[in-house]
Short mmCIF file of C-alpha atoms in Angstrom, two decimals:
data_model
loop_
_atom_site.label_atom_id
_atom_site.label_comp_id
_atom_site.label_asym_id
_atom_site.label_seq_id
_atom_site.Cartn_x
_atom_site.Cartn_y
_atom_site.Cartn_z
CA PRO A 8 103.72 73.34 99.11
CA GLY A 9 100.21 71.91 97.71
CA LYS A 10 96.74 71.64 98.34
CA ILE A 11 95.50 68.29 101.04
CA TYR A 12 94.00 65.53 99.80
CA ASN A 13 92.46 62.47 100.80
CA SER A 14 91.77 64.67 104.44
CA ASP A 15 88.44 65.14 105.54
CA PHE A 16 87.70 68.25 106.41
CA LEU A 17 91.88 69.25 104.75
CA ASP A 18 90.60 68.95 101.21
CA ASN A 19 91.67 71.05 98.23
CA LEU A 20 93.49 73.24 101.09
CA PRO A 21 96.72 75.35 100.96
CA LYS A 22 99.20 72.80 102.99
CA ASP A 23 99.59 76.13 105.74
CA ALA A 24 96.72 76.92 105.41
CA ALA A 25 95.94 73.18 106.71
CA ILE A 26 98.14 73.55 109.52
CA LEU A 27 96.16 76.18 110.80
CA ALA A 28 92.40 74.42 110.16
CA ALA A 29 94.42 70.91 112.04
CA ILE A 30 95.20 73.32 114.99
CA ALA A 31 92.27 74.93 114.92
CA ARG A 32 90.29 71.73 115.11
CA VAL A 33 92.58 69.85 117.28
CA GLU A 34 91.73 72.69 119.92
CA GLU A 35 87.92 72.46 119.40
CA MET A 36 88.61 68.86 120.55
CA ASP A 37 89.53 70.05 123.73
CA LEU A 38 92.74 67.64 123.25
CA GLY A 39 95.52 70.26 122.46
CA ARG A 40 97.06 74.18 122.52
CA GLY A 41 98.34 74.89 119.58
CA THR A 42 102.57 76.93 119.87
CA THR A 43 104.31 78.68 118.09
CA GLU A 44 108.27 77.62 119.31
CA TYR A 45 111.27 78.83 118.40
CA ARG A 46 114.26 77.20 118.09
CA LEU A 47 117.66 78.54 118.66
CA ARG A 48 120.24 77.22 117.33
CA ASP A 49 124.02 76.69 119.14
CA TRP A 50 126.07 79.26 118.13
CA GLY A 51 130.04 78.66 117.42
CA VAL A 52 130.67 82.68 119.47
CA SER A 53 134.35 82.11 119.62
CA ARG A 54 136.70 83.81 117.82
CA GLN A 55 140.76 82.99 118.20
CA ARG A 56 141.51 86.57 117.57
CA TYR A 57 142.58 90.02 119.19
CA TRP A 58 139.69 91.96 119.15
CA GLY A 59 136.13 91.27 120.51
CA CYS A 60 135.20 90.98 124.05
CA PRO A 61 136.92 88.63 125.93
CA ILE A 62 134.81 85.65 127.21
CA PRO A 63 134.92 86.41 130.83
CA VAL A 64 136.39 82.90 131.34
CA ILE A 65 138.88 81.29 133.78
CA LYS A 66 140.62 77.99 132.57
CA CYS A 67 141.57 75.88 136.43
CA LYS A 68 143.33 73.50 136.07
CA THR A 69 142.09 72.30 139.66
CA CYS A 70 138.49 73.89 139.44
CA GLY A 71 137.16 73.98 136.36
CA MET A 72 136.06 76.11 134.21
CA MET A 73 135.44 79.41 136.48
CA PRO A 74 133.95 82.77 135.63
CA VAL A 75 135.31 85.37 136.12
CA PRO A 76 133.68 87.46 139.17
CA GLU A 77 131.77 90.33 139.10
CA GLU A 78 133.47 92.15 140.56
CA ASP A 79 136.19 91.85 138.57
CA LEU A 80 134.57 92.19 135.35
CA PRO A 81 134.41 94.10 132.49
CA VAL A 82 137.22 92.04 131.60
CA LYS A 83 139.66 94.22 129.72
CA LEU A 84 142.37 93.91 126.48
CA PRO A 85 145.66 94.49 127.33
CA GLU A 86 147.26 97.31 124.62
CA ASP A 87 150.78 96.10 125.02
CA VAL A 88 149.85 93.16 122.14
CA SER A 89 152.22 92.41 118.63
CA PHE A 90 150.50 91.19 115.22
CA ASP A 91 154.26 90.59 114.29
CA THR A 92 153.35 86.80 114.82
CA PRO A 93 150.73 84.56 112.92
CA GLY A 94 147.55 83.67 115.60
CA ASN A 95 146.27 85.38 118.65
CA PRO A 96 148.25 87.76 119.74
CA LEU A 97 146.48 86.74 123.43
CA ASP A 98 147.62 83.26 123.21
CA ARG A 99 150.99 84.53 123.61
CA HIS A 100 150.77 87.15 126.28
CA PRO A 101 153.61 87.57 128.91
CA THR A 102 150.56 88.57 131.69
CA TRP A 103 147.40 89.95 130.43
CA LYS A 104 147.17 85.42 130.28
CA HIS A 105 147.53 84.68 134.16
CA VAL A 106 145.72 85.00 136.83
CA LYS A 107 144.52 83.83 140.43
CA CYS A 108 142.23 81.00 140.28
CA PRO A 109 138.86 82.88 141.69
CA ASP A 110 137.84 80.50 143.71
CA PRO A 111 139.54 81.99 147.82
CA ALA A 112 140.24 78.12 148.93
CA CYS A 113 142.38 77.69 145.00
CA ASP A 114 145.85 78.40 145.26
CA GLU A 115 146.09 77.74 141.53
CA MET A 116 147.53 79.64 138.89
CA CYS A 117 144.63 79.48 135.61
CA GLU A 118 144.35 81.06 132.53
CA ARG A 119 142.30 83.55 131.03
CA GLU A 120 139.81 82.04 128.04
CA THR A 121 141.70 83.76 124.76
CA ASP A 122 138.84 83.29 122.94
CA THR A 123 137.27 86.24 121.43
CA LEU A 124 133.41 86.74 121.54
CA ASP A 125 131.76 87.36 117.68
CA THR A 126 130.85 90.57 116.66
CA PHE A 127 127.50 88.91 116.20
CA VAL A 128 127.18 88.66 120.78
CA ASP A 129 128.29 92.90 120.03
CA SER A 130 125.96 93.85 117.37
CA SER A 131 122.96 91.59 119.36
CA TRP A 132 122.81 94.34 122.38
CA TYR A 133 125.26 97.11 121.45
CA TYR A 134 122.25 99.49 120.25
CA VAL A 135 121.12 99.71 123.64
CA ARG A 136 124.23 100.92 124.91
CA PHE A 137 123.26 103.32 122.11
CA ALA A 138 120.05 104.59 123.33
CA SER A 139 121.40 104.47 127.46
CA GLY A 140 122.79 108.13 127.32
CA GLU A 141 126.65 109.19 128.60
CA ASN A 142 125.50 107.99 132.46
CA ASN A 143 124.70 103.68 130.52
CA ASP A 144 120.76 105.08 132.18
CA MET A 145 118.88 102.72 131.19
CA SER A 146 115.38 104.57 131.74
CA GLU A 147 116.98 106.23 128.49
CA ALA A 148 117.17 103.57 126.80
CA ALA A 149 113.97 101.34 127.63
CA TYR A 150 112.14 105.38 126.55
CA TRP A 151 113.65 104.38 123.89
CA MET A 152 113.17 101.20 123.43
CA PRO A 153 112.30 99.16 120.70
CA VAL A 154 114.26 100.81 117.42
CA ASP A 155 111.45 101.36 115.25
CA GLN A 156 113.41 100.09 112.26
CA TYR A 157 116.20 97.27 111.54
CA VAL A 158 117.67 96.90 108.46
CA GLY A 159 119.66 94.00 107.29
CA GLY A 160 120.49 91.08 104.36
CA ILE A 161 118.24 88.17 104.51
CA GLU A 162 121.39 86.80 107.28
CA HIS A 163 120.65 88.35 109.71
CA ALA A 164 117.28 88.18 109.50
CA ILE A 165 118.02 84.71 110.68
CA LEU A 166 120.79 85.30 112.48
CA HIS A 167 121.83 88.51 114.38
CA LEU A 168 117.34 88.90 114.88
CA LEU A 169 116.95 86.14 115.95
CA TYR A 170 119.85 86.35 118.96
CA SER A 171 118.73 90.00 119.39
CA ARG A 172 115.42 89.06 120.60
CA TYR A 173 117.12 85.83 122.53
CA PHE A 174 119.36 88.92 124.19
CA MET A 175 116.12 91.19 124.86
CA ARG A 176 114.30 88.21 126.16
CA ALA A 177 118.01 88.03 128.91
CA MET A 178 117.61 91.87 129.19
CA ARG A 179 113.94 92.02 130.50
CA ASP A 180 114.43 88.42 132.84
CA CYS A 181 117.77 89.97 134.16
CA GLU A 182 115.85 92.80 135.37
CA LEU A 183 118.46 95.06 133.65
CA LEU A 184 116.14 97.50 130.78
CA ASP A 185 112.08 97.45 131.14
CA LEU A 186 110.79 96.77 128.15
CA PRO A 187 108.37 93.57 128.62
CA SER A 188 107.71 92.90 125.53
CA GLY A 189 110.62 91.66 124.88
CA GLU A 190 111.13 92.54 121.15
CA PRO A 191 114.41 94.56 120.41
CA PHE A 192 112.93 96.12 116.99
CA ALA A 193 109.36 97.24 116.14
CA GLY A 194 109.88 96.29 112.26
CA LEU A 195 112.27 94.72 109.58
CA PHE A 196 112.82 95.60 106.23
CA THR A 197 115.18 93.11 104.75
CA GLN A 198 117.30 94.13 102.40
CA GLY A 199 119.66 92.51 99.11
CA MET A 200 122.64 91.71 98.18
CA ILE A 201 125.89 93.30 95.63
CA THR A 202 126.83 91.10 93.98
CA HIS A 203 129.19 90.37 91.38
CA GLU A 204 131.06 87.69 88.99
CA THR A 205 133.59 85.52 90.42
CA TYR A 206 136.36 84.34 88.08
CA LYS A 207 138.91 81.74 88.12
CA SER A 208 141.96 80.77 87.01
CA GLU A 209 142.83 77.41 85.42
CA ASP A 210 144.52 76.07 88.14
CA GLY A 211 141.10 76.68 90.22
CA ARG A 212 142.15 79.71 92.57
CA TRP A 213 139.74 82.76 92.56
CA VAL A 214 140.49 86.38 90.84
CA ALA A 215 139.60 89.00 92.09
CA PRO A 216 137.23 91.82 89.51
CA GLU A 217 141.06 94.22 89.75
CA GLU A 218 143.63 91.78 88.91
CA LEU A 219 142.03 90.92 85.16
CA GLU A 220 142.43 92.47 81.64
CA ASP A 221 140.68 91.69 78.37
CA ARG A 222 143.28 91.29 75.60
CA ASP A 223 141.27 90.66 72.52
CA GLY A 224 137.64 89.38 74.18
CA THR A 225 140.20 87.23 76.49
CA LEU A 226 139.73 87.60 80.14
CA VAL A 227 142.95 86.88 81.34
CA GLU A 228 145.56 87.16 84.99
CA ALA A 229 147.40 90.03 84.41
CA ALA A 230 150.00 89.16 86.44
CA THR A 231 150.25 85.78 84.58
CA GLY A 232 148.89 86.25 80.91
CA GLN A 233 147.21 82.91 81.80
CA PRO A 234 143.33 82.43 80.90
CA VAL A 235 140.53 83.15 83.29
CA SER A 236 137.19 81.59 83.05
CA ARG A 237 133.69 83.72 84.48
CA GLY A 238 131.59 82.42 87.03
CA ALA A 239 128.04 82.33 88.84
CA ILE A 240 127.12 86.11 89.91
CA GLU A 241 126.83 85.99 93.44
CA LYS A 242 126.53 87.28 96.62
CA MET A 243 129.80 89.96 97.58
CA SER A 244 132.55 87.58 99.91
CA LYS A 245 136.12 88.06 100.50
CA SER A 246 136.65 84.13 100.36
CA LYS A 247 135.36 84.00 96.55
CA ARG A 248 137.37 87.24 96.46
CA ASN A 249 134.98 89.31 93.76
CA THR A 250 134.68 92.01 95.50
CA VAL A 251 135.25 95.53 94.64
CA ASP A 252 137.18 98.33 96.02
CA PRO A 253 134.90 100.46 97.64
CA THR A 254 138.45 102.90 97.34
CA ALA A 255 138.55 102.67 93.53
CA ILE A 256 134.99 103.07 92.85
CA ILE A 257 135.10 106.59 94.79
CA GLU A 258 138.42 107.40 93.28
CA ALA A 259 137.15 106.48 90.49
CA PHE A 260 133.98 108.09 89.71
CA GLY A 261 133.03 109.21 93.42
CA ALA A 262 130.81 107.46 96.67
CA ASP A 263 127.41 109.29 94.63
CA VAL A 264 128.11 107.54 91.94
CA ALA A 265 128.23 103.87 94.18
CA ARG A 266 125.15 105.27 96.55
CA TRP A 267 123.14 106.00 93.68
CA PHE A 268 123.85 103.21 91.07
CA VAL A 269 122.81 100.98 94.31
CA LEU A 270 119.41 102.63 95.11
CA SER A 271 118.40 102.93 91.15
CA ASP A 272 119.53 99.50 90.38
CA SER A 273 116.30 97.31 91.34
CA PRO A 274 113.99 97.70 94.51
CA PRO A 275 116.04 96.76 97.42
CA GLU A 276 114.78 93.84 98.41
CA ARG A 277 116.52 92.76 95.81
CA ASP A 278 120.02 91.73 94.56
CA VAL A 279 121.93 94.08 93.00
CA GLU A 280 123.95 93.40 90.60
CA TRP A 281 127.59 95.00 90.44
CA THR A 282 128.97 96.02 87.20
CA GLN A 283 131.00 99.04 85.68
CA ALA A 284 128.69 99.63 82.91
CA GLY A 285 126.44 100.62 85.55
CA ALA A 286 128.62 102.46 87.42
CA GLU A 287 129.38 103.75 84.47
CA GLY A 288 126.11 104.95 82.84
CA ALA A 289 125.30 106.20 86.91
CA ALA A 290 127.65 108.79 86.27
CA ARG A 291 126.88 110.22 83.16
CA PHE A 292 123.50 111.54 85.04
CA ILE A 293 125.48 112.82 87.79
CA GLN A 294 126.97 115.31 84.89
CA ARG A 295 123.65 115.29 83.26
CA VAL A 296 122.61 117.22 86.78
CA TRP A 297 125.04 118.97 87.50
CA ALA A 298 124.86 120.75 83.61
CA LEU A 299 120.88 121.63 84.24
CA PHE A 300 121.88 123.21 87.98
CA ASP A 301 125.29 124.51 86.36
CA ALA A 302 123.15 125.80 83.33
CA LEU A 303 120.13 128.24 85.47
CA PRO A 304 121.16 131.70 84.43
CA ALA A 305 121.87 133.60 87.52
CA THR A 306 118.90 136.55 87.33
CA ALA A 307 116.15 136.98 84.76
CA SER A 308 112.46 138.86 84.88
CA GLY A 309 109.31 137.15 86.12
CA GLU A 310 106.83 134.41 84.22
CA THR A 311 106.26 136.92 80.67
CA GLY A 312 101.98 135.81 80.28
CA LYS A 313 102.59 134.20 76.83
CA ASP A 314 104.62 131.25 79.45
CA GLY A 315 101.95 131.91 82.86
CA GLN A 316 101.00 127.68 81.16
CA ALA A 317 103.74 126.48 80.28
CA ALA A 318 105.84 127.70 83.96
CA THR A 319 102.62 126.27 85.71
CA ASP A 320 102.87 123.42 83.99
CA LEU A 321 106.97 122.71 85.02
CA ARG A 322 105.26 124.09 88.44
CA ARG A 323 102.56 120.85 88.24
CA THR A 324 105.46 118.16 87.31
CA ASN A 325 107.87 120.38 89.95
CA HIS A 326 105.31 119.14 92.88
CA LYS A 327 104.22 115.88 91.20
CA SER A 328 107.71 114.40 91.51
CA LEU A 329 108.62 115.71 94.92
CA ALA A 330 105.23 113.89 95.97
CA ALA A 331 105.56 110.48 94.29
CA ILE A 332 110.16 110.98 95.46
CA GLU A 333 108.36 111.60 99.32
CA LYS A 334 106.73 109.03 99.45
CA ALA A 335 108.30 106.14 97.77
CA ILE A 336 111.03 107.14 99.93
CA ASP A 337 108.33 106.65 103.17
CA GLU A 338 107.44 102.97 100.95
CA PHE A 339 111.41 101.80 101.32
CA ARG A 340 110.65 102.37 97.50
CA PHE A 341 114.15 103.29 96.88
CA ASN A 342 114.54 102.56 92.83
CA SER A 343 110.60 104.57 92.08
CA ALA A 344 112.05 107.71 93.43
CA VAL A 345 115.73 107.45 91.59
CA ALA A 346 112.98 106.48 88.01
CA THR A 347 110.72 109.37 88.78
CA ILE A 348 113.90 112.00 89.63
CA TYR A 349 115.39 110.87 85.67
CA GLU A 350 112.06 112.09 85.05
CA TRP A 351 112.39 115.56 86.44
CA VAL A 352 115.25 115.83 85.27
CA ASN A 353 114.33 115.26 81.96
CA ASN A 354 111.30 117.44 82.04
CA LEU A 355 113.69 120.03 83.61
CA LYS A 356 115.96 119.67 80.87
CA LYS A 357 112.85 120.59 78.65
CA ALA A 358 111.99 123.28 80.15
CA GLU A 359 116.02 125.15 78.91
CA SER A 360 114.94 126.26 75.59
CA ALA A 361 111.84 127.80 76.58
CA GLY A 362 113.97 130.77 78.16
CA GLU A 363 113.26 133.34 80.56
CA GLY A 364 109.87 133.17 81.00
CA LEU A 365 110.26 129.79 83.10
CA HIS A 366 113.28 131.66 85.30
CA GLN A 367 111.27 131.41 88.21
CA ALA A 368 109.46 128.20 87.65
CA ARG A 369 113.09 126.55 86.93
CA HIS A 370 114.29 127.63 89.98
CA GLU A 371 111.91 126.48 91.77
CA GLY A 372 112.47 122.77 90.58
CA LEU A 373 115.76 122.95 90.88
CA SER A 374 115.45 124.13 93.86
CA MET A 375 113.60 120.93 95.42
CA LEU A 376 115.34 118.21 93.28
CA ALA A 377 118.28 119.81 94.98
CA ILE A 378 116.54 118.88 98.18
CA CYS A 379 114.68 115.08 97.13
CA LEU A 380 119.02 113.92 96.11
CA THR A 381 120.37 114.66 98.94
CA PRO A 382 119.63 111.47 100.90
CA PHE A 383 120.59 109.59 97.14
CA MET A 384 123.42 112.06 96.35
CA PRO A 385 123.97 114.38 99.20
CA HIS A 386 127.69 115.49 97.71
CA LEU A 387 126.47 116.55 94.13
CA ALA A 388 123.50 118.02 96.09
CA GLU A 389 125.50 120.32 97.87
CA SER A 390 126.84 121.67 95.08
CA CYS A 391 124.36 121.99 93.41
CA TRP A 392 122.44 123.94 95.80
CA GLN A 393 126.00 126.50 96.30
CA ARG A 394 125.24 126.93 92.50
CA ILE A 395 121.71 127.48 92.62
CA GLY A 396 122.70 131.11 95.32
CA GLN A 397 120.40 128.88 98.24
CA GLN A 398 122.00 129.76 102.08
CA GLY A 399 123.13 127.41 104.30
CA LEU A 400 123.54 123.36 103.53
CA VAL A 401 120.97 122.00 101.94
CA SER A 402 120.92 119.06 103.91
CA THR A 403 119.60 121.40 106.73
CA ALA A 404 117.02 122.92 105.00
CA ILE A 405 113.42 122.33 105.28
CA TRP A 406 111.70 119.13 103.43
CA PRO A 407 109.29 121.14 101.30
CA THR A 408 105.33 120.59 101.88
CA PRO A 409 103.83 119.70 97.61
CA ASP A 410 101.27 122.09 96.60
CA PRO A 411 97.94 119.93 97.15
CA SER A 412 96.05 122.24 94.21
CA LEU A 413 99.38 121.10 91.84
CA LEU A 414 98.72 117.81 92.72
CA VAL A 415 95.65 117.32 90.72
CA ASP A 416 95.13 117.83 86.54
CA ASP A 417 93.59 120.48 85.16
CA LEU A 418 92.80 118.46 82.15
CA ILE A 419 93.86 114.64 81.65
CA THR A 420 94.21 112.36 78.82
CA LEU A 421 91.63 109.76 78.13
CA PRO A 422 92.65 107.25 75.38
CA ILE A 423 89.77 106.29 72.70
CA GLN A 424 89.94 102.79 71.65
CA VAL A 425 87.88 101.42 69.52
CA ASN A 426 87.16 97.66 69.22
CA GLY A 427 90.28 97.07 71.54
CA LYS A 428 92.31 98.65 70.09
CA ARG A 429 93.80 102.25 70.80
CA ARG A 430 92.70 104.97 68.15
CA SER A 431 93.14 108.42 69.23
CA GLU A 432 92.26 110.45 72.72
CA ILE A 433 91.29 113.41 74.20
CA LYS A 434 91.39 116.01 76.84
CA VAL A 435 88.95 116.68 79.61
CA ALA A 436 89.21 118.54 82.70
CA PRO A 437 88.99 115.26 85.67
CA ASP A 438 85.48 115.77 86.96
CA THR A 439 83.80 116.02 83.12
CA PRO A 440 80.54 113.81 83.66
CA LYS A 441 81.05 110.57 81.58
CA PRO A 442 77.91 111.60 78.56
CA ASP A 443 79.95 114.59 78.50
CA ILE A 444 82.90 112.85 77.65
CA GLU A 445 81.49 110.36 75.07
CA ALA A 446 79.91 112.40 73.13
CA LEU A 447 83.31 113.95 73.15
CA ALA A 448 85.30 110.53 71.54
CA MET A 449 82.66 110.06 69.32
CA SER A 450 82.64 113.57 67.40
CA ASP A 451 86.61 112.84 67.78
CA PRO A 452 87.31 112.83 64.04
CA ALA A 453 90.73 110.65 64.03
CA THR A 454 87.69 108.48 66.33
CA GLN A 455 85.03 109.16 63.53
CA ASN A 456 86.81 108.03 60.73
CA PHE A 457 87.06 104.08 62.84
CA LEU A 458 83.74 104.28 62.86
CA GLU A 459 82.81 104.95 59.29
CA GLY A 460 80.14 102.85 58.35
CA LYS A 461 79.95 100.57 61.15
CA SER A 462 77.34 99.68 64.00
CA VAL A 463 77.81 101.30 66.97
CA LYS A 464 77.04 98.29 70.24
CA LYS A 465 78.53 100.16 73.48
CA VAL A 466 80.07 102.88 74.86
CA ILE A 467 82.49 102.42 77.87
CA VAL A 468 83.33 105.00 79.65
CA VAL A 469 85.75 104.08 82.17
CA PRO A 470 86.52 108.05 84.22
CA GLY A 471 90.04 109.09 84.91
CA ARG A 472 91.46 105.42 82.91
CA ILE A 473 89.35 105.02 78.78
CA VAL A 474 87.01 105.39 76.36
CA ASN A 475 86.00 101.60 74.83
CA ILE A 476 83.58 102.48 71.93
CA VAL A 477 82.74 98.68 70.54
CA VAL A 478 81.52 98.38 67.16
CA ALA A 479 79.90 95.90 64.42
#
């Protein structure tokens, strides 16, 4: 990275822009054309294991490697295998492994390829099968393809996405699928990884989190009592044994806690560090949400006159929160939706002390909240939905529509700065003219204390944002 120098018309251009400019100049001179090249790296697709698609190849000592005849496809795995002995059971199967050479002129008994294809091969095309209906109708697949949204980790963008595109072009060129573009996916979202601390014993072995104990401030291996050192925070992997068993999480906290913590910790494109403290915090929030629903009285009178404005304010909070969550989900900003839910819960909690006058507004808010919780904590959402007397499943409830009239504030708060320091604030209608805002700011008692004995040089009004008074 950097800027180009001593290069004539490319001087001061960033590297990538300079490459494009150089290509454009070459094309103008009719000396060449810019192209995009995709390098398909060598890919080890075979695995020495039972599960996976059999590789349709027969090994003949006379004829060499022979493809399985098309009429004999697909090759199916035998079901009478034993896993009592380490290694690939296909390699020692007494009958499946042995087959006659597919060449009619050859009488050799041959061996099938006993390696199976990596699951990356399956996932490079099987979404087309999902879209092709019960009768394997490829016209149906062509109707549904390409997949609207692809979500995967960064290793998928590097490997799986590239090979999926290769498979789609192969299927198109072999006239198996009518997909002119050859593109399997319309949109890509690259999600972050779940990370965790790593741990090593004194003899260099990786130690799993569940095998540790904290004894008087020292981290030790529970089975041996030997000290364990903390390592770097890395992507969860079986090889480094820094995974957390989902079953243990569900038993300790429930599945909703795991979902909530992962979605709330950071933007979905960034890595998330799994911590016990984070899971415990998510568990406490779930209890707080349930207490909010559990506190709603079964019956109450309607809004009273004195609580009318408070009820309107709460309804405005409900509808603004709903709109913000809906927008955040559409934009894949799940952590922003979670932050809105936290704030919404706080406001609904405050409304509990306002008496029965806010009952209808609270009930509306809790109904909306239960629906908004469904993508994040579906089990809790169903319980909350039942608690407030709603019928059916919340997962099948119609997503509510925000009331546009409640998304606009009757009054907005404008901070008042004097020489760049906040000194007071005023509340005005959103469409208040600038001169009226300036007059209100200048007459504000708290502001006048900072203007006394000084000369006002300028008043800057930014509608909807701020009032800044410059004095000397």
